[in-house]
Short mmCIF file of N, CA and C in Angstrom, two decimals:
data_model
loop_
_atom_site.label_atom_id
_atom_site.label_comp_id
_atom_site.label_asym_id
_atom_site.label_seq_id
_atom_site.Cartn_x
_atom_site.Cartn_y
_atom_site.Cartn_z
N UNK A 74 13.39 23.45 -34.28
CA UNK A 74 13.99 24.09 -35.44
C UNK A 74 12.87 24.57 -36.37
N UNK A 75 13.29 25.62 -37.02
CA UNK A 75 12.04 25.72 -37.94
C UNK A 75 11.59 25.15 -38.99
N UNK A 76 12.07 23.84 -39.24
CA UNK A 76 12.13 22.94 -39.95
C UNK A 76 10.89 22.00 -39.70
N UNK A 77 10.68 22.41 -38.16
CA UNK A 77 10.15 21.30 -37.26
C UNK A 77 10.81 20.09 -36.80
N UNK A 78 12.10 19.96 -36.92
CA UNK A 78 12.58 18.93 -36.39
C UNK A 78 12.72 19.49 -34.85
N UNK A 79 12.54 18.43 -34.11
CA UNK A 79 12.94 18.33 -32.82
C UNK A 79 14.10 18.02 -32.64
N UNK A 80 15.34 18.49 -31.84
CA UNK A 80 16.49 18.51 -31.81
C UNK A 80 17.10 18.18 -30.39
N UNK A 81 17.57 16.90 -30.10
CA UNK A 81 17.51 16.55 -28.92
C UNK A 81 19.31 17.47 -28.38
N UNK A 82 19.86 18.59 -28.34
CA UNK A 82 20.81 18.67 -28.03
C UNK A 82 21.94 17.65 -27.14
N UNK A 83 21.32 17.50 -26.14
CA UNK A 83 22.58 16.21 -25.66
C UNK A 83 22.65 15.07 -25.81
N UNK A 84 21.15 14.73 -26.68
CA UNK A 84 21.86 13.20 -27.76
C UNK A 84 20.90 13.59 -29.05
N UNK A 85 21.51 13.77 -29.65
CA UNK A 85 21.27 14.77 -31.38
C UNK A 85 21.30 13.33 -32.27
N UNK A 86 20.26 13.48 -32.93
CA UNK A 86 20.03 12.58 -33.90
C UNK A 86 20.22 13.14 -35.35
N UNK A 87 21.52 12.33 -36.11
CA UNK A 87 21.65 12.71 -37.54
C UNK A 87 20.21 13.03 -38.27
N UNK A 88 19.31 12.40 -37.76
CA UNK A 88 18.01 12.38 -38.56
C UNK A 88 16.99 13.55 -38.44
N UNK A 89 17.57 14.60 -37.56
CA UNK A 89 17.30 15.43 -36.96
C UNK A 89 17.82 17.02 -37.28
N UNK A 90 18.79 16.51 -38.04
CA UNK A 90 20.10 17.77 -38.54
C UNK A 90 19.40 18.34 -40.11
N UNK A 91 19.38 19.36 -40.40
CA UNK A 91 18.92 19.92 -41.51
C UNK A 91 19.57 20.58 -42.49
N UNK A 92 19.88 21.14 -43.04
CA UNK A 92 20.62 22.19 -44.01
C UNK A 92 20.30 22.87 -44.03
N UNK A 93 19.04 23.18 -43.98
CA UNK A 93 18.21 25.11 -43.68
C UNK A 93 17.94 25.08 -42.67
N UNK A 94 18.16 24.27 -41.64
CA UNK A 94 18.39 24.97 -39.64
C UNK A 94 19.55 25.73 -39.67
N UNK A 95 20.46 24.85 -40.08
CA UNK A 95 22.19 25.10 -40.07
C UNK A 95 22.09 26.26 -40.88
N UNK A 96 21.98 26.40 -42.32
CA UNK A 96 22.32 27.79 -42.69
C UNK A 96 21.17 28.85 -42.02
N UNK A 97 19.91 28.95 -41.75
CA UNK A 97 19.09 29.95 -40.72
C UNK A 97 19.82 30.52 -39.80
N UNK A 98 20.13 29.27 -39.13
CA UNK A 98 21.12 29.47 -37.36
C UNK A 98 22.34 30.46 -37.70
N UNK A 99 23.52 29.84 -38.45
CA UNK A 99 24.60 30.40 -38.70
C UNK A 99 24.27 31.73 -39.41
N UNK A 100 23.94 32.10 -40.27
CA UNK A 100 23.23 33.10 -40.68
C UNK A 100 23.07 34.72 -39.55
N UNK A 101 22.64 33.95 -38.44
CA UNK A 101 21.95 35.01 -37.76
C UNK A 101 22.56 35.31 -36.16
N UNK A 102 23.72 34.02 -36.36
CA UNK A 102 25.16 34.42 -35.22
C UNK A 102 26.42 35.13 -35.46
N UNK A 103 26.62 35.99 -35.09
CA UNK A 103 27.55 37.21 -35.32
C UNK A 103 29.00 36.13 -34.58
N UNK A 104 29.92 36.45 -35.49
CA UNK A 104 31.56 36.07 -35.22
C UNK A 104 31.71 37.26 -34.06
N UNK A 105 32.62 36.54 -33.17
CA UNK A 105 33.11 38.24 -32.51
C UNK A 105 32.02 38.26 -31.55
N UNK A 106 31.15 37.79 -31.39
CA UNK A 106 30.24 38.19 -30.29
C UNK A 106 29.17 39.67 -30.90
N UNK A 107 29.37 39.62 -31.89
CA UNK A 107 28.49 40.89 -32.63
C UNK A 107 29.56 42.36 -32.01
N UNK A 108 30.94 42.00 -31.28
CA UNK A 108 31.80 43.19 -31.28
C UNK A 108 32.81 43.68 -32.36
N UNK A 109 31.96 43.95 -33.36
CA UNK A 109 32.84 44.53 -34.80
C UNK A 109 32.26 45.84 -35.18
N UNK A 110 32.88 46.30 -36.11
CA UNK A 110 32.58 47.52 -36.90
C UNK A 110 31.55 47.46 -37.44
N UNK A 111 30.47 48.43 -38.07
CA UNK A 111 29.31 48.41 -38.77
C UNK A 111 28.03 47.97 -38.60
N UNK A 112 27.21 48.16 -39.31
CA UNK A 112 26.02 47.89 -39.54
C UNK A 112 25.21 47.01 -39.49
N UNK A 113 26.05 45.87 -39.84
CA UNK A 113 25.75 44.30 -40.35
C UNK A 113 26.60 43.37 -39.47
N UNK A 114 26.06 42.25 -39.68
CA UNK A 114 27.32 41.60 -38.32
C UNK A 114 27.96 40.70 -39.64
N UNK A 115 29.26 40.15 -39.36
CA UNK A 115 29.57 39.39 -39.87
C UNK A 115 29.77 37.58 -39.51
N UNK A 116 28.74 37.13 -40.46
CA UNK A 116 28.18 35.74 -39.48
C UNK A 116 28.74 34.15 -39.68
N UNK A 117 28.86 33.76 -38.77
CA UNK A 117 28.99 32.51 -38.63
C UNK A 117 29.05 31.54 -40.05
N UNK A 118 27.79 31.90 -40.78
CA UNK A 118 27.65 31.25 -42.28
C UNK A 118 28.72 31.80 -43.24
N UNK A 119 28.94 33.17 -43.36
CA UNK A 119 29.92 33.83 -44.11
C UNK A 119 31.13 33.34 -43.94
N UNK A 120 31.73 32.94 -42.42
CA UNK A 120 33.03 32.53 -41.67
C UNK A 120 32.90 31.39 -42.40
N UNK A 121 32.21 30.53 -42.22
CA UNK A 121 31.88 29.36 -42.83
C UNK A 121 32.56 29.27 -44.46
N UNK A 122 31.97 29.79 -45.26
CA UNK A 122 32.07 29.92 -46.38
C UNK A 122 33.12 30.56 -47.14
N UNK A 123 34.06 31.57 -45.93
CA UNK A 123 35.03 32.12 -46.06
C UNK A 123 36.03 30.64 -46.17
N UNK A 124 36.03 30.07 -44.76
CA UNK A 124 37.14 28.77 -44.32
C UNK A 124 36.91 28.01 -45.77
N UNK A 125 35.92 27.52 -45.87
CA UNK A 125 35.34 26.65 -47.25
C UNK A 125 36.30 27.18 -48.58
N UNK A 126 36.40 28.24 -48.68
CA UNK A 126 36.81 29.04 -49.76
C UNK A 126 38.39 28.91 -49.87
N UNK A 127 38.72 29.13 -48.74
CA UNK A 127 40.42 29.59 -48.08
C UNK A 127 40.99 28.33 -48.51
N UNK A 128 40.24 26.81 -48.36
CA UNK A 128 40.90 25.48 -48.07
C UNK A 128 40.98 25.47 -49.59
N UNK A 129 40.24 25.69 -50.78
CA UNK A 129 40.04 25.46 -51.48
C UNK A 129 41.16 26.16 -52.38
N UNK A 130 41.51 27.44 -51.84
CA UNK A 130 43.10 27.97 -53.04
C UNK A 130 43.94 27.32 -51.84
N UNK A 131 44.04 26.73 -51.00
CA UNK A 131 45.08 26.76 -50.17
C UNK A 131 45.58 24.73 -50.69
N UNK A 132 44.69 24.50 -50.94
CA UNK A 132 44.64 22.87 -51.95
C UNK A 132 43.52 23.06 -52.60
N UNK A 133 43.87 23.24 -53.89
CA UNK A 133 42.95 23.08 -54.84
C UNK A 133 42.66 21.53 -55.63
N UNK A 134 42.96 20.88 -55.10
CA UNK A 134 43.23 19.51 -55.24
C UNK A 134 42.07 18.63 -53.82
N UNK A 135 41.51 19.56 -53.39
CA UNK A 135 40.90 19.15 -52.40
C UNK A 135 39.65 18.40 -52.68
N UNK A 136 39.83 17.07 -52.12
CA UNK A 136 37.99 16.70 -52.39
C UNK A 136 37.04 17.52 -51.98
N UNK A 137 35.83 16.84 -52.76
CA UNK A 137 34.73 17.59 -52.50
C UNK A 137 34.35 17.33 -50.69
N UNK A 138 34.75 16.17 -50.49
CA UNK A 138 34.37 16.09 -49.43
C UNK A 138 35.22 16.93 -47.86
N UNK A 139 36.14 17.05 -48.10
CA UNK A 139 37.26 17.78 -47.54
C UNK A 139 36.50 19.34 -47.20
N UNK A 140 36.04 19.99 -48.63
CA UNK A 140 35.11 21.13 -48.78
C UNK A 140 34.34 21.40 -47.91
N UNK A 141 33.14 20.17 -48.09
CA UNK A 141 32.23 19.96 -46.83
C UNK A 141 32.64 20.02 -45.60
N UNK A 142 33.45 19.32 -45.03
CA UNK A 142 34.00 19.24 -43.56
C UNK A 142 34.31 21.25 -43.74
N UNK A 143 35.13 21.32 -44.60
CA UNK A 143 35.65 23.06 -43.90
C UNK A 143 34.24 23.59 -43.80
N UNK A 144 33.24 23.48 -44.84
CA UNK A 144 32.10 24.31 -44.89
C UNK A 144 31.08 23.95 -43.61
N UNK A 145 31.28 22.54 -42.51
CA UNK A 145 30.37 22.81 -41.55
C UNK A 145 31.12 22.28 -40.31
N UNK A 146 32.34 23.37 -40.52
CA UNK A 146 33.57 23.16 -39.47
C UNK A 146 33.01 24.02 -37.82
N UNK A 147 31.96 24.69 -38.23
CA UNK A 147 31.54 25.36 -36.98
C UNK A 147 29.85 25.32 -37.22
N UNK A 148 29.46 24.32 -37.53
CA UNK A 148 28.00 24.07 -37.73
C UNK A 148 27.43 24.10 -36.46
N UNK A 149 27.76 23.09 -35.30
CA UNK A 149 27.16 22.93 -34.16
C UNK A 149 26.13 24.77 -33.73
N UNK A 150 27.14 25.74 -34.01
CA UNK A 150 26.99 27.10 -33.45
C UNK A 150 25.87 27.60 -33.69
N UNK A 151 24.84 27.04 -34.94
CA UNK A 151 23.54 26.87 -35.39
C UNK A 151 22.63 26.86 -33.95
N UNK A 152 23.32 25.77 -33.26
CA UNK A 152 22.63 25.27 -32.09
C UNK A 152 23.00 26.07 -30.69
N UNK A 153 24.09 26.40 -30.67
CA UNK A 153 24.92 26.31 -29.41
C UNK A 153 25.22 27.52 -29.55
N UNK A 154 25.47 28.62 -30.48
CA UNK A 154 25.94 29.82 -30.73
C UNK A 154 27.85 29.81 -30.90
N UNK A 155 28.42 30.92 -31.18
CA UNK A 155 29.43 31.11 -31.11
C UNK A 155 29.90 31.99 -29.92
N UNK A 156 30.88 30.81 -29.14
CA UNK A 156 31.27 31.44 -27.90
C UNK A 156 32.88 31.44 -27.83
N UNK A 157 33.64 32.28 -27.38
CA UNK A 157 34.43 33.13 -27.56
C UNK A 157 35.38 31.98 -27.21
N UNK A 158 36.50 31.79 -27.64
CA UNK A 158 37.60 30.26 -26.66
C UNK A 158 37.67 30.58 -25.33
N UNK A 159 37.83 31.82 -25.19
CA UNK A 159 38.29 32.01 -23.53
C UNK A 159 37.03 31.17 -22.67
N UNK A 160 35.60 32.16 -23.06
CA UNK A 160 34.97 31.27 -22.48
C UNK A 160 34.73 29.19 -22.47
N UNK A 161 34.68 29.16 -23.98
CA UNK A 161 34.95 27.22 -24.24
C UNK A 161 35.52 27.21 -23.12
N UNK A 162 37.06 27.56 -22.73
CA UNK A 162 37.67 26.99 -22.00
C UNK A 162 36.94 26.81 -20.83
N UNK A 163 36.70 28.24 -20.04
CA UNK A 163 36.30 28.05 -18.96
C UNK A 163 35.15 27.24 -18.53
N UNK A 164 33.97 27.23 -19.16
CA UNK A 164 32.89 26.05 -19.34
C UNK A 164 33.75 24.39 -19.18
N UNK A 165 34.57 24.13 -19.97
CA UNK A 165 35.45 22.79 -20.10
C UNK A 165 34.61 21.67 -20.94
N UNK A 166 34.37 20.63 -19.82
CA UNK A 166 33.93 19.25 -20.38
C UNK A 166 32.49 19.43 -21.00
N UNK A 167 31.62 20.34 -20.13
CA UNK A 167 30.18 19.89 -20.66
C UNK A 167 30.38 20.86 -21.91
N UNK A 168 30.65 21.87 -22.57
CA UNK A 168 30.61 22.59 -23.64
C UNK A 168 31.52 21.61 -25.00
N UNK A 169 32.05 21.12 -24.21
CA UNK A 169 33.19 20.21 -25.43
C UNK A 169 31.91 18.98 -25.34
N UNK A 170 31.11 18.70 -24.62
CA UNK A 170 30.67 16.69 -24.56
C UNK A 170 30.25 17.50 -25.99
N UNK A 171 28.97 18.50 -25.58
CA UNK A 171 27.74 18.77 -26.38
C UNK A 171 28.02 19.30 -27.79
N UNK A 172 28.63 20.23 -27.71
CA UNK A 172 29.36 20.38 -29.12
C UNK A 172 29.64 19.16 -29.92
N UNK A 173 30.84 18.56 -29.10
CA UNK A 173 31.31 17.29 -29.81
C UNK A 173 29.93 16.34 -30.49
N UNK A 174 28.87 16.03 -29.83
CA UNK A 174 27.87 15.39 -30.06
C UNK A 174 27.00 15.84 -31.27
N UNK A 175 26.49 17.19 -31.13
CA UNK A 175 26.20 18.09 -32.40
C UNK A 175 27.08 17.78 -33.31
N UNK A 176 28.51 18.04 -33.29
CA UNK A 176 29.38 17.59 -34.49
C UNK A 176 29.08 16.40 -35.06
N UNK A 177 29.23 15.01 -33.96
CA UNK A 177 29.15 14.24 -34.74
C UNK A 177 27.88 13.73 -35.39
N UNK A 178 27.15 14.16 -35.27
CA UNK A 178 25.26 14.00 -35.16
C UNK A 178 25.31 14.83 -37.02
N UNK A 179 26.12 15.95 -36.94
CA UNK A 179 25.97 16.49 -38.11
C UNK A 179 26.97 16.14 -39.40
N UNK A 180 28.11 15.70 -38.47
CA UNK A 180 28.71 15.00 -39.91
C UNK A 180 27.93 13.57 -40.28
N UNK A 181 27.73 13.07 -39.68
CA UNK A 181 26.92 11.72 -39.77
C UNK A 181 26.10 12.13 -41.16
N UNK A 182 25.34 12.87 -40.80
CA UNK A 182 24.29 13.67 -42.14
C UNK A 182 24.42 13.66 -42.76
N UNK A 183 25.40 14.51 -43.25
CA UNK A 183 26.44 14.41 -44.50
C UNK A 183 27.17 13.38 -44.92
N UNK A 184 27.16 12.54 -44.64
CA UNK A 184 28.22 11.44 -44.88
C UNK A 184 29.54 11.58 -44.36
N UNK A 185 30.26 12.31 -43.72
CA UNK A 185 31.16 12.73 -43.46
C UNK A 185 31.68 11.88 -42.40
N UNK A 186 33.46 11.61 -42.45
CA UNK A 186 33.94 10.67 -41.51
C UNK A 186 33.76 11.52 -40.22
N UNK A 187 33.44 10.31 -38.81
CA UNK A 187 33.50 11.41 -37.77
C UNK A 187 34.60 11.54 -37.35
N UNK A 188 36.06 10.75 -37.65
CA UNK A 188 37.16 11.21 -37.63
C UNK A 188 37.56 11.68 -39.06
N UNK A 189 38.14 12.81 -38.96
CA UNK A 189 38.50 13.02 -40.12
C UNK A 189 39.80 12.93 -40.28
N UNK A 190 40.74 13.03 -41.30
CA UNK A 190 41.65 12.34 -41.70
C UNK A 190 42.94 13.84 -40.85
N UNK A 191 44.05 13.64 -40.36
CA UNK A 191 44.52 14.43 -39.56
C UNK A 191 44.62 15.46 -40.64
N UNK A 192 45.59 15.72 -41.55
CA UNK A 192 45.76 16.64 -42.56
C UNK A 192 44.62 17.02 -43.38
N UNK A 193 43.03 16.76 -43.14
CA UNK A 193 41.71 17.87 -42.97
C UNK A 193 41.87 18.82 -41.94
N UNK A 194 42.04 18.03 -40.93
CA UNK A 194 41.53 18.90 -39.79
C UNK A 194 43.02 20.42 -39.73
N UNK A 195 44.38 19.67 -40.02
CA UNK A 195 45.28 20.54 -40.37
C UNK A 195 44.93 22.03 -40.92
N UNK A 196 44.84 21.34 -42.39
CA UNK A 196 43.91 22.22 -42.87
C UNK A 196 42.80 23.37 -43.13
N UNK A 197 41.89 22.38 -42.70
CA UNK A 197 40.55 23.63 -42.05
C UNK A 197 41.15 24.22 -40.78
N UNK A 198 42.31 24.34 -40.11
CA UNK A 198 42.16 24.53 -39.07
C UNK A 198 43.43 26.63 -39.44
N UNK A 199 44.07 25.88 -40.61
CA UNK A 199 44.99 26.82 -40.86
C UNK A 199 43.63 28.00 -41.68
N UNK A 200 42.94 27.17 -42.68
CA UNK A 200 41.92 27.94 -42.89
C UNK A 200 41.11 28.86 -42.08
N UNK A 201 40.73 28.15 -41.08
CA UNK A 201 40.10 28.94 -40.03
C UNK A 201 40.57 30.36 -39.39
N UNK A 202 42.03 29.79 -39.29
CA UNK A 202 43.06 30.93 -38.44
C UNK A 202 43.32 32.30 -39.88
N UNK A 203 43.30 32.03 -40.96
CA UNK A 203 43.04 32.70 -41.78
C UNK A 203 42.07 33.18 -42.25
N UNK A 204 41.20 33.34 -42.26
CA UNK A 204 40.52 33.58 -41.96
C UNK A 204 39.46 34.87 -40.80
N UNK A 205 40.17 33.94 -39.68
CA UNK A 205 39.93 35.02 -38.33
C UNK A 205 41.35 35.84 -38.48
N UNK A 206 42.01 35.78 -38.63
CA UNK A 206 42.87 37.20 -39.07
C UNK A 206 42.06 38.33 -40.06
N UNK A 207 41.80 37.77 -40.89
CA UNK A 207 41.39 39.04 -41.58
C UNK A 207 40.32 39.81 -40.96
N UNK A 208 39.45 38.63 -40.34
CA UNK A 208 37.76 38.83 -39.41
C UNK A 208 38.15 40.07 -38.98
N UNK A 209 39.19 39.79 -37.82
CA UNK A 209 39.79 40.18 -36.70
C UNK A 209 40.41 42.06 -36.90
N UNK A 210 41.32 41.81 -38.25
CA UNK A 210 41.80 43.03 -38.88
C UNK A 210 40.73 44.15 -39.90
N UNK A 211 39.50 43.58 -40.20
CA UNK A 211 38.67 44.04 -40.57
C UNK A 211 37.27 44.59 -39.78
N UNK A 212 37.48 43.84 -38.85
CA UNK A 212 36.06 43.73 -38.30
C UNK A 212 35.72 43.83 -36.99
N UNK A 213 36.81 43.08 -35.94
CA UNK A 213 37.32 42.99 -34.64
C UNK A 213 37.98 44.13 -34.27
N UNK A 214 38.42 45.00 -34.70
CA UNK A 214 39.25 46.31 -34.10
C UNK A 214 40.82 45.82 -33.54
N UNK A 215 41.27 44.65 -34.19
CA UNK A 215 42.83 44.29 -33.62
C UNK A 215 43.67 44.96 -35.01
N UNK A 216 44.46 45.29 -34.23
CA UNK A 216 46.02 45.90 -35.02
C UNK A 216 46.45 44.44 -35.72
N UNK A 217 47.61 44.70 -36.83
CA UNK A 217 47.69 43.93 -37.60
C UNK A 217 48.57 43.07 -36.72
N UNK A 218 49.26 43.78 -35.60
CA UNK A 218 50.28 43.43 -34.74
C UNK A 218 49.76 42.48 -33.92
N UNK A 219 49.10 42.69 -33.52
CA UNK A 219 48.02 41.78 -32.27
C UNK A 219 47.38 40.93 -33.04
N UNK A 220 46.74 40.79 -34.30
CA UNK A 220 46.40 39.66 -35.23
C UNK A 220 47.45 38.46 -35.36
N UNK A 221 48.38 39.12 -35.96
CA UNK A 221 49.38 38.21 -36.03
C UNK A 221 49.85 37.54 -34.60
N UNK A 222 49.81 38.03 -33.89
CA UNK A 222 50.27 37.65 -32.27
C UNK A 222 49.40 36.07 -32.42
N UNK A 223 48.07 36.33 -32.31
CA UNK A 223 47.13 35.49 -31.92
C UNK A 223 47.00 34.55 -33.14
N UNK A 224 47.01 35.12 -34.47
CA UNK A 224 46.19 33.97 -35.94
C UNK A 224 47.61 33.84 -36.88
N UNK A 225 48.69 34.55 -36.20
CA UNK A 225 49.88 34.73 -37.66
C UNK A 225 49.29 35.25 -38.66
N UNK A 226 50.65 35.57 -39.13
CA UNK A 226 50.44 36.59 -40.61
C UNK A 226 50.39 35.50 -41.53
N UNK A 227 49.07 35.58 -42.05
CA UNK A 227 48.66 34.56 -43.46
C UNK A 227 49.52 34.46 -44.65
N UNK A 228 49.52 33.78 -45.18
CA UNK A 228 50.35 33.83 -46.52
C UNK A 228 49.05 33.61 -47.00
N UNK A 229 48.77 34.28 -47.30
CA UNK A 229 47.45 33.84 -48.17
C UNK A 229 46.97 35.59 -49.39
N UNK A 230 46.59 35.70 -50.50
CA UNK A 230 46.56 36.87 -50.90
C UNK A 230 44.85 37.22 -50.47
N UNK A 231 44.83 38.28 -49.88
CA UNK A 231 43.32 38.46 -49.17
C UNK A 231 42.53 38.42 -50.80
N UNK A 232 43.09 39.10 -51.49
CA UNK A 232 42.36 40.06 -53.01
C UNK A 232 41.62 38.77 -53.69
N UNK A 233 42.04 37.25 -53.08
CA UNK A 233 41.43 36.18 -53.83
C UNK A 233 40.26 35.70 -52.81
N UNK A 234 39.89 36.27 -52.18
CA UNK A 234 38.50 35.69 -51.19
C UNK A 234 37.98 37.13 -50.68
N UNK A 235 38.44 38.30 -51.16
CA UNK A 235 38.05 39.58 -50.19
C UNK A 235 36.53 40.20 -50.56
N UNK A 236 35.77 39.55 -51.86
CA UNK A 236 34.50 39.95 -51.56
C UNK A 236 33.52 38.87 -50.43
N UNK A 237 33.91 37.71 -49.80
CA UNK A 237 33.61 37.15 -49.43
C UNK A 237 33.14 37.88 -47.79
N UNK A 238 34.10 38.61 -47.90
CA UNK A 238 34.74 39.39 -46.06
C UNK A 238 33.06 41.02 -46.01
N UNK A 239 32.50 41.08 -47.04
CA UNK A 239 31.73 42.33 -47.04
C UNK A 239 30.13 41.44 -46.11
N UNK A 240 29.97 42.43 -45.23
CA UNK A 240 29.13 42.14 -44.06
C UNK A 240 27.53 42.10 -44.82
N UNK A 241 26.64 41.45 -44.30
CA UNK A 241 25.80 41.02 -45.42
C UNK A 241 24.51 40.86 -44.33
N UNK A 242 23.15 40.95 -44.72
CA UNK A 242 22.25 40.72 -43.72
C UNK A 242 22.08 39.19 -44.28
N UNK A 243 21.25 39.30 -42.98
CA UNK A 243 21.06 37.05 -42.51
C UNK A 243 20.49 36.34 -43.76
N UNK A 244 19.41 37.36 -44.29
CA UNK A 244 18.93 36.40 -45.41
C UNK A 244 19.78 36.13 -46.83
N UNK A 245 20.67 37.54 -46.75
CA UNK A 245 21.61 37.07 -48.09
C UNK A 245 23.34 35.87 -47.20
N UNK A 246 23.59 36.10 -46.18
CA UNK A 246 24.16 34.97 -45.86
C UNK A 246 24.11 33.88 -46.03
N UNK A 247 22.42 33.08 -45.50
CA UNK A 247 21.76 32.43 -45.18
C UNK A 247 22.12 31.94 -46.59
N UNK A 248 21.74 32.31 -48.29
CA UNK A 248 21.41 31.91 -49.33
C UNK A 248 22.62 31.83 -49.46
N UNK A 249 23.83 32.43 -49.40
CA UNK A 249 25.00 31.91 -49.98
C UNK A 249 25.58 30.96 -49.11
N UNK A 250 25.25 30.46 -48.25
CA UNK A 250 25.97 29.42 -47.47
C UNK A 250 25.41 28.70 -48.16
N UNK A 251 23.81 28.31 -48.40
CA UNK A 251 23.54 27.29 -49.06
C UNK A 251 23.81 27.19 -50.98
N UNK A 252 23.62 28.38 -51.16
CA UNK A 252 24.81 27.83 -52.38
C UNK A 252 25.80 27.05 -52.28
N UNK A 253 26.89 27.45 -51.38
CA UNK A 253 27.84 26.88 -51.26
C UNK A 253 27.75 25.38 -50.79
N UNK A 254 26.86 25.02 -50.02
CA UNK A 254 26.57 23.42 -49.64
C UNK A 254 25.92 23.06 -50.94
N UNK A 255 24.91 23.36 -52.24
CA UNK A 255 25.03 23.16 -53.47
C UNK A 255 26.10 22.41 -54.15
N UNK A 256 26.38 23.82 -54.16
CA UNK A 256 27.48 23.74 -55.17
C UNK A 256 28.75 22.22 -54.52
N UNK A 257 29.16 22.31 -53.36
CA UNK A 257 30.31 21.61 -52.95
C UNK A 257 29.44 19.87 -52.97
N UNK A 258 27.98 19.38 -52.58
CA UNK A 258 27.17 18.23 -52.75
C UNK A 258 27.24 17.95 -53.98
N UNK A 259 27.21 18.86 -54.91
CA UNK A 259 26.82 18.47 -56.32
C UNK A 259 28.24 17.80 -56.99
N UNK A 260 29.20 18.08 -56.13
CA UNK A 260 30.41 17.55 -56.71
C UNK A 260 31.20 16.26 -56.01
N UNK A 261 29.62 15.79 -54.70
CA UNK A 261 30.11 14.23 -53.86
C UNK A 261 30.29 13.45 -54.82
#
């Protein structure tokens, strides 16, 4: 890492996990496989910070810690990249051990339970899907029809997270993800 930590991927040491690997990495992995519209990719850290954001009008009552979990709900990808579900699937057990291991290696870090409580994961998970709808309708080239097919139609008002969605190069990503791990630590 450019941290210099050595990073044992298939047995990952919490002691090993960083906050500026993780926002670098995510930063500079395109959602979508880098198959979107424009100039700029829209990255992994942004998605990040989008979900982080989403959980937060969606329960505003949310711990700080709750925050955290949405904000490094796809951290591993730092390491491992972002790969498409179809493929996850087809890979199977060894893409789920290693991931899973990165996960828990990185919530550990944070303090974070490595089970988390079911109605988090609920949660970040509706976040997520909201998220990749808009990704998807903005950025992905899917009809609103085919969005909804796959993520449902959000109840969510875009106009309250929609500067979040503007495509950004790695180094201004990079800095607002870690704002956002700031800002959400400063309130453990």
């Amino acid at each position: 890492m450019l941290s210099g930590r050595r990073l044992d991927i298939l047995n990952p040491s919490p002691l090993d996990v960083e906050i500026e690997d993780i926002a670098h990495g995510l930063a500079r992995v395109a959602r979508w496989n880098g198959q979107t519209r424009g100039g700029e990719i829209f990255s992994v850290a942004q998605h990040s910070v989008a979900v982080a954001e989403i959980l937060a009008v969606l329960d505003p009552g949310a711990p700080a810690r709750w925050l955290m979990f949405a904000l490094l709900h796809d951290a591993p990808e730092y390491v491992i990249g972002d790969m498409i579900t179809p493929f996850k699937a087809a890979l199977g057990g060894v893409y789920k051990e290693v991931e899973s291991r990165l996960e828990q290696a990185i919530l550990q870090r944070f303090s974070l339970k490595p089970e988390p409580p079911a109605a988090l994961t609920k949660l970040t998970k509706r976040a997520d899907r909201i998220s990749a709808y808009f990704e998807a309708t903005l950025y992905a080239g899917f009809d609103e029809g085919e969005a909804k097919s796959l993520f449902e139609q959000p109840d969510f008002a875009f106009e309250r997270v929609a500067p979040l969605f503007a495509p950004r190069k790695p180094e201004a990503a990079h800095a607002e993800f870690l704002r956002k791990f700031a800002e959400i630590e400063g309130r453990l």
